[in-house]
Short mmCIF file of C-alpha atoms and ligand atoms in Angstrom, two decimals:
data_model
loop_
_atom_site.label_atom_id
_atom_site.label_comp_id
_atom_site.label_asym_id
_atom_site.label_seq_id
_atom_site.Cartn_x
_atom_site.Cartn_y
_atom_site.Cartn_z
CA MET A 1 86.60 80.59 74.40
CA THR A 2 84.58 81.02 77.59
CA ASN A 3 81.39 83.37 77.15
CA GLU A 4 82.57 84.48 73.42
CA ILE A 5 85.61 86.30 74.53
CA ASN A 6 87.96 85.24 72.29
CA THR A 7 91.64 85.38 71.78
CA ALA A 8 91.94 88.51 69.74
CA GLN A 9 89.80 90.16 72.59
CA LEU A 10 92.46 89.29 75.07
CA ILE A 11 95.15 90.39 73.27
CA ARG A 12 93.37 94.18 72.50
CA GLU A 13 92.84 93.85 77.02
CA ALA A 14 96.52 92.77 77.52
CA ILE A 15 97.65 95.96 75.34
CA GLU A 16 95.27 98.21 77.05
CA ALA A 17 96.88 97.07 80.26
CA MET A 18 100.06 97.81 79.09
CA GLN A 19 99.39 101.88 79.67
CA TYR A 20 99.26 101.79 82.63
CA SER A 21 102.80 100.08 83.63
CA TYR A 22 105.20 101.95 85.99
CA THR A 23 108.69 101.09 84.32
CA PRO A 24 110.87 103.85 85.36
CA TYR A 25 113.80 101.54 85.47
CA SER A 26 113.81 99.37 82.88
CA ASN A 27 111.26 100.84 80.16
CA PHE A 28 110.24 97.56 80.04
CA ARG A 29 106.76 97.49 79.51
CA VAL A 30 104.22 94.56 80.17
CA GLY A 31 100.42 94.07 79.85
CA ALA A 32 98.61 91.12 81.14
CA ALA A 33 95.14 90.04 80.37
CA LEU A 34 93.33 87.14 82.87
CA LEU A 35 90.32 85.18 81.85
CA THR A 36 88.34 83.55 84.14
CA LYS A 37 86.29 80.59 83.52
CA GLU A 38 83.08 83.20 84.02
CA GLY A 39 84.35 84.83 81.17
CA LYS A 40 85.53 88.24 83.19
CA ILE A 41 88.84 89.45 82.48
CA TYR A 42 91.36 91.20 84.93
CA ARG A 43 93.91 93.39 83.66
CA GLY A 44 97.57 93.74 85.09
CA CYS A 45 100.77 95.68 84.39
CA ASN A 46 103.85 95.47 85.79
CA VAL A 47 104.61 97.75 88.87
CA GLU A 48 108.89 98.81 89.23
CA ASN A 49 110.58 99.74 92.80
CA ALA A 50 113.17 102.01 92.98
CA ALA A 51 114.39 99.31 95.26
CA TYR A 52 114.25 96.79 92.58
CA THR A 53 113.27 93.12 94.20
CA PRO A 54 109.97 94.82 94.99
CA THR A 55 108.57 95.01 91.59
CA ASN A 56 105.73 93.09 90.47
CA CYS A 57 105.16 91.53 87.08
CA ALA A 58 101.94 92.35 84.77
CA GLU A 59 101.02 88.77 85.04
CA ARG A 60 101.41 88.53 89.27
CA THR A 61 99.04 91.94 89.23
CA ALA A 62 96.42 90.45 87.03
CA PHE A 63 96.44 87.04 89.24
CA PHE A 64 96.47 89.03 92.72
CA LYS A 65 93.86 91.20 91.46
CA ALA A 66 91.59 88.32 90.62
CA VAL A 67 92.27 86.65 93.58
CA SER A 68 92.12 89.17 95.98
CA GLU A 69 88.31 89.75 94.26
CA GLY A 70 87.22 86.14 94.84
CA ALA A 71 88.15 84.98 91.34
CA ARG A 72 89.75 80.94 91.49
CA GLU A 73 89.34 79.50 88.20
CA PHE A 74 91.01 80.63 85.47
CA GLU A 75 91.22 79.91 82.01
CA ALA A 76 93.74 81.37 79.65
CA ILE A 77 96.21 84.91 80.24
CA CYS A 78 97.33 86.86 77.04
CA ILE A 79 100.93 88.55 77.78
CA VAL A 80 102.52 91.64 75.91
CA GLY A 81 105.73 93.53 76.27
CA GLY A 82 108.29 95.40 74.82
CA LYS A 83 111.13 97.87 75.50
CA ASN A 84 109.14 101.40 75.90
CA GLY A 85 106.22 99.07 74.84
CA ILE A 86 107.41 98.73 71.38
CA LEU A 87 106.10 95.08 70.57
CA GLU A 88 108.41 93.26 68.60
CA GLU A 89 108.71 90.30 69.99
CA TYR A 90 106.76 87.63 72.10
CA THR A 91 107.14 88.45 76.40
CA PRO A 92 107.63 84.76 78.01
CA PRO A 93 106.55 84.85 81.86
CA CYS A 94 109.34 84.71 84.30
CA GLY A 95 109.66 81.79 86.46
CA VAL A 96 108.12 83.28 89.34
CA CYS A 97 104.94 83.70 87.61
CA ARG A 98 104.83 80.24 86.11
CA GLN A 99 104.92 79.43 89.77
CA VAL A 100 101.86 81.66 90.43
CA MET A 101 100.10 80.34 87.76
CA MET A 102 100.95 76.62 88.94
CA GLU A 103 98.95 77.51 92.42
CA PHE A 104 95.66 78.45 90.75
CA CYS A 105 95.57 76.69 87.26
CA ASN A 106 95.29 73.20 86.14
CA PRO A 107 98.77 73.11 83.79
CA VAL A 108 97.12 70.84 81.30
CA THR A 109 94.01 73.30 80.40
CA PHE A 110 95.18 76.97 81.31
CA LYS A 111 96.54 78.47 78.07
CA ILE A 112 99.41 80.90 77.69
CA ILE A 113 99.28 83.31 74.54
CA LEU A 114 101.89 85.40 73.97
CA ALA A 115 101.01 87.98 71.23
CA THR A 116 102.98 91.06 69.18
CA ASN A 117 99.17 91.98 67.88
CA GLU A 118 95.99 90.60 67.10
CA ASP A 119 97.31 88.57 64.47
CA HIS A 120 100.39 87.31 65.72
CA TYR A 121 100.19 85.03 68.56
CA THR A 122 101.56 81.61 69.80
CA GLU A 123 99.71 79.67 72.99
CA LEU A 124 101.13 77.08 75.03
CA THR A 125 99.67 75.37 78.30
CA LEU A 126 101.38 76.04 81.51
CA LYS A 127 102.36 72.51 81.73
CA GLU A 128 104.30 73.48 78.42
CA LEU A 129 106.21 76.29 80.08
CA LEU A 130 106.65 74.49 83.52
CA PRO A 131 107.63 70.93 82.92
CA LEU A 132 106.93 68.56 86.69
CA GLY A 133 105.81 71.91 88.26
CA PHE A 134 105.20 71.95 91.55
CA GLY A 135 101.91 72.56 93.02
CA PRO A 136 99.15 72.60 95.41
CA GLY A 137 98.60 68.53 94.35
CA ASN A 138 101.91 67.80 95.70
CA LEU A 139 100.84 68.87 99.16
CA GLU A 140 97.76 66.44 99.19
N1 THU B 1 108.46 91.31 83.45
C1 THU B 1 106.82 91.30 83.74
O1 THU B 1 105.77 92.08 84.21
N2 THU B 1 106.50 90.13 82.98
C2 THU B 1 107.40 88.72 83.07
O2 THU B 1 106.95 87.48 83.16
C3 THU B 1 108.74 89.56 82.47
C4 THU B 1 109.61 90.29 83.49
C5 THU B 1 108.71 92.74 83.99
C6 THU B 1 109.48 93.27 85.18
C7 THU B 1 110.13 94.40 85.20
O3 THU B 1 109.36 95.37 85.45
C8 THU B 1 110.53 94.31 83.56
O4 THU B 1 109.42 93.32 82.99
C9 THU B 1 111.69 93.61 83.36
O5 THU B 1 112.14 92.73 83.64
#
């Protein structure tokens, strides 16, 4: 991966990110680590809300932090999550987060890494998770 950032490092960053998740309603804690093509990592966690719908997923937190600081080119995102922060199963991105990825990422090359620990992970492309996705190209 870019600039020596490897999968294990990205997984560690996502696990670190999860520590700040704010989840008083679901107790389902999620962390994400988004890698730019320049090799910078933006972390994100889910942030819930008493009114429920304003809740922001970990992946979108990472993307919005990155884009709001000028990053536009992304290589991969790692996502970890579980009830009470216990990482037993993969946490795939929700449909809304997939659509946000579609806005900024090449679906063929952008990698989505789902992990439970450094040794247990799987890697998918955005195209695999969002086939026939609608993106900026459709408006050209
Ligand atoms: N969640 C994420 O942060 N990312 C996902 O892609 C799946 C769902 C969060 C939202 C909410 O805080 C909790 O997990 C339960 O849905």
